[in-house]
Amino acid sequence: MGAPLINQAMKHFKSQVLLILSEVPFGSCISYGELAKQAGFPGYGRQVGQLMKKLPKDTKLPWHRVVNAQRRISFAENTDGYLRQKEKLEKEGWVIVGNKLTLNEGK
DNA sequence: GCTCCGGCTGCTC
DNA sequence: TGAGCAGCCGGAG
């Protein structure tokens, strides 16, 4: 692990990701990579995923609006996280077919 | 200190 | 349109 990111930068990375995530509007979604890029750390998509994983269940952050670049839920279909994310997304107007997201408007 | 495993990405075929 | 592959980065064992 070379340390491209010192502890302080990592902390900044996390707060930036959480900040941007908190600003994702209702009914919208963003990819892990895009979130990382906007946070100022392109290529850290996986780290964003790790961060999501560690979020508390009662978090106020719209973590469910984060999907991968293919607009698919990265969870396995039989996982709790997948079900919860799917449920939240559907309440925001998204339609999940398989694990693929489709916006239920204008269509 | 090395190796392997992820909620990924972008390019190619 | 969809599957395959290599690249990336931090964390855990």
mmCIF file of C-alpha atoms (C1' of nucleotides) in Angstrom:
data_model
loop_
_atom_site.group_PDB
_atom_site.id
_atom_site.type_symbol
_atom_site.label_atom_id
_atom_site.label_comp_id
_atom_site.label_asym_id
_atom_site.label_seq_id
_atom_site.Cartn_x
_atom_site.Cartn_y
_atom_site.Cartn_z
ATOM 1 C CA MET A 1 0.000 0.000 0.000
ATOM 2 C CA GLY A 2 2.101 2.846 -0.891
ATOM 3 C CA ALA A 3 0.474 5.737 0.801
ATOM 4 C CA PRO A 4 -0.834 7.983 -1.925
ATOM 5 C CA LEU A 5 -3.195 9.326 0.645
ATOM 6 C CA ILE A 6 -1.942 10.396 4.014
ATOM 7 C CA ASN A 7 -4.284 10.070 6.924
ATOM 8 C CA GLN A 8 -5.334 13.680 6.746
ATOM 9 C CA ALA A 9 -6.146 13.454 3.053
ATOM 10 C CA MET A 10 -8.125 10.296 3.667
ATOM 11 C CA LYS A 11 -10.155 12.084 6.288
ATOM 12 C CA HIS A 12 -10.758 14.889 3.842
ATOM 13 C CA PHE A 13 -11.746 12.371 1.199
ATOM 14 C CA LYS A 14 -14.357 10.866 3.462
ATOM 15 C CA SER A 15 -15.845 14.169 4.546
ATOM 16 C CA GLN A 16 -15.986 15.375 0.966
ATOM 17 C CA VAL A 17 -17.720 12.209 -0.182
ATOM 18 C CA LEU A 18 -20.251 12.452 2.621
ATOM 19 C CA LEU A 19 -20.794 16.135 1.907
ATOM 20 C CA ILE A 20 -21.396 15.616 -1.806
ATOM 21 C CA LEU A 21 -23.561 12.617 -1.071
ATOM 22 C CA SER A 22 -25.724 14.695 1.245
ATOM 23 C CA GLU A 23 -26.277 17.119 -1.627
ATOM 24 C CA VAL A 24 -27.494 14.548 -4.127
ATOM 25 C CA PRO A 25 -31.053 15.681 -4.919
ATOM 26 C CA PHE A 26 -34.121 13.514 -4.443
ATOM 27 C CA GLY A 27 -34.842 11.329 -7.428
ATOM 28 C CA SER A 28 -31.285 11.638 -8.690
ATOM 29 C CA CYS A 29 -28.351 9.266 -8.494
ATOM 30 C CA ILE A 30 -24.582 9.319 -8.825
ATOM 31 C CA SER A 31 -21.943 6.699 -9.463
ATOM 32 C CA TYR A 32 -19.163 5.739 -7.081
ATOM 33 C CA GLY A 33 -16.546 7.013 -9.467
ATOM 34 C CA GLU A 34 -18.373 10.265 -10.102
ATOM 35 C CA LEU A 35 -18.756 10.825 -6.383
ATOM 36 C CA ALA A 36 -15.060 10.222 -5.837
ATOM 37 C CA LYS A 37 -14.160 12.504 -8.714
ATOM 38 C CA GLN A 38 -16.310 15.334 -7.390
ATOM 39 C CA ALA A 39 -14.695 14.851 -4.027
ATOM 40 C CA GLY A 40 -11.403 15.541 -5.737
ATOM 41 C CA PHE A 41 -10.166 11.935 -5.810
ATOM 42 C CA PRO A 42 -10.811 10.364 -9.216
ATOM 43 C CA GLY A 43 -10.270 6.635 -9.272
ATOM 44 C CA TYR A 44 -11.396 6.094 -5.709
ATOM 45 C CA GLY A 45 -14.714 4.517 -6.539
ATOM 46 C CA ARG A 46 -13.935 1.441 -4.514
ATOM 47 C CA GLN A 47 -13.086 3.499 -1.501
ATOM 48 C CA VAL A 48 -16.464 5.180 -1.809
ATOM 49 C CA GLY A 49 -17.997 1.728 -1.705
ATOM 50 C CA GLN A 50 -16.051 0.868 1.411
ATOM 51 C CA LEU A 51 -17.261 4.093 2.937
ATOM 52 C CA MET A 52 -20.897 3.326 2.144
ATOM 53 C CA LYS A 53 -20.440 -0.066 3.716
ATOM 54 C CA LYS A 54 -19.357 1.487 6.977
ATOM 55 C CA LEU A 55 -22.193 3.978 7.195
ATOM 56 C CA PRO A 56 -24.587 3.410 10.101
ATOM 57 C CA LYS A 57 -27.981 1.986 9.170
ATOM 58 C CA ASP A 58 -29.716 5.025 10.589
ATOM 59 C CA THR A 59 -27.626 7.450 8.578
ATOM 60 C CA LYS A 60 -29.457 10.421 7.068
ATOM 61 C CA LEU A 61 -27.293 10.257 3.986
ATOM 62 C CA PRO A 62 -28.912 9.094 0.721
ATOM 63 C CA TRP A 63 -26.384 6.278 0.256
ATOM 64 C CA HIS A 64 -28.923 4.411 -1.831
ATOM 65 C CA ARG A 65 -28.548 7.028 -4.574
ATOM 66 C CA VAL A 66 -25.027 5.788 -5.181
ATOM 67 C CA VAL A 67 -24.756 3.150 -7.892
ATOM 68 C CA ASN A 68 -21.957 1.961 -10.139
ATOM 69 C CA ALA A 69 -21.113 3.463 -13.527
ATOM 70 C CA GLN A 70 -23.451 1.046 -15.293
ATOM 71 C CA ARG A 71 -26.344 2.323 -13.163
ATOM 72 C CA ARG A 72 -26.667 -1.008 -11.458
ATOM 73 C CA ILE A 73 -26.863 -1.912 -7.792
ATOM 74 C CA SER A 74 -23.535 -3.407 -6.896
ATOM 75 C CA PHE A 75 -24.927 -5.622 -4.181
ATOM 76 C CA ALA A 76 -25.732 -9.242 -4.795
ATOM 77 C CA GLU A 77 -29.493 -9.614 -5.180
ATOM 78 C CA ASN A 78 -29.979 -11.701 -2.076
ATOM 79 C CA THR A 79 -28.308 -9.264 0.263
ATOM 80 C CA ASP A 80 -30.004 -7.021 2.766
ATOM 81 C CA GLY A 81 -28.247 -3.975 1.405
ATOM 82 C CA TYR A 82 -29.545 -4.654 -2.086
ATOM 83 C CA LEU A 83 -33.131 -4.941 -0.872
ATOM 84 C CA ARG A 84 -32.945 -1.793 1.208
ATOM 85 C CA GLN A 85 -31.346 0.215 -1.585
ATOM 86 C CA LYS A 86 -33.882 -1.040 -4.090
ATOM 87 C CA GLU A 87 -36.779 -0.174 -1.816
ATOM 88 C CA LYS A 88 -35.530 3.360 -1.215
ATOM 89 C CA LEU A 89 -34.849 3.948 -4.892
ATOM 90 C CA GLU A 90 -38.303 2.761 -5.888
ATOM 91 C CA LYS A 91 -39.819 5.265 -3.484
ATOM 92 C CA GLU A 92 -37.943 7.973 -5.366
ATOM 93 C CA GLY A 93 -39.350 6.988 -8.726
ATOM 94 C CA TRP A 94 -36.709 4.539 -9.880
ATOM 95 C CA VAL A 95 -37.608 1.191 -11.335
ATOM 96 C CA ILE A 96 -35.160 -1.633 -10.782
ATOM 97 C CA VAL A 97 -35.197 -4.404 -13.344
ATOM 98 C CA GLY A 98 -32.921 -7.182 -12.242
ATOM 99 C CA ASN A 99 -30.272 -4.972 -10.710
ATOM 100 C CA LYS A 100 -30.471 -2.277 -13.372
ATOM 101 C CA LEU A 101 -31.878 1.162 -12.642
ATOM 102 C CA THR A 102 -34.398 2.825 -14.913
ATOM 103 C CA LEU A 103 -35.905 6.229 -14.232
ATOM 104 C CA ASN A 104 -39.658 5.950 -14.140
ATOM 105 C CA GLU A 105 -40.457 9.185 -15.904
ATOM 106 C CA GLY A 106 -40.802 10.106 -19.524
ATOM 107 C CA LYS A 107 -40.715 6.424 -20.153
ATOM 108 C "C1'" DG B 1 5.909 -6.207 4.484
ATOM 109 C "C1'" DC B 2 3.452 -9.168 1.149
ATOM 110 C "C1'" DT B 3 -0.872 -10.983 -0.717
ATOM 111 C "C1'" DC B 4 -5.592 -11.123 -1.529
ATOM 112 C "C1'" DC B 5 -10.120 -9.244 -1.607
ATOM 113 C "C1'" DG B 6 -13.605 -5.712 -2.487
ATOM 114 C "C1'" DG B 7 -20.728 -2.226 -3.087
ATOM 115 C "C1'" DC B 8 -15.464 0.161 -9.133
ATOM 116 C "C1'" DT B 9 -14.054 2.059 -13.828
ATOM 117 C "C1'" DG B 10 -13.127 2.470 -18.578
ATOM 118 C "C1'" DC B 11 -11.613 0.334 -22.755
ATOM 119 C "C1'" DT B 12 -12.039 -3.613 -26.095
ATOM 120 C "C1'" DC B 13 -13.896 -7.245 -28.506
ATOM 121 C "C1'" DT C 1 -25.778 -4.521 -26.059
ATOM 122 C "C1'" DG C 2 -23.125 -7.296 -23.164
ATOM 123 C "C1'" DA C 3 -19.171 -9.879 -21.422
ATOM 124 C "C1'" DG C 4 -14.099 -9.858 -20.556
ATOM 125 C "C1'" DC C 5 -9.915 -7.743 -18.901
ATOM 126 C "C1'" DA C 6 -6.520 -4.811 -16.875
ATOM 127 C "C1'" DG C 7 -5.816 -0.948 -13.791
ATOM 128 C "C1'" DC C 8 -6.568 1.343 -9.221
ATOM 129 C "C1'" DC C 9 -6.469 2.008 -4.076
ATOM 130 C "C1'" DG C 10 -7.205 1.065 0.812
ATOM 131 C "C1'" DG C 11 -7.917 -2.417 4.329
ATOM 132 C "C1'" DA C 12 -7.561 -6.880 6.458
ATOM 133 C "C1'" DG C 13 -5.136 -11.176 7.245
#
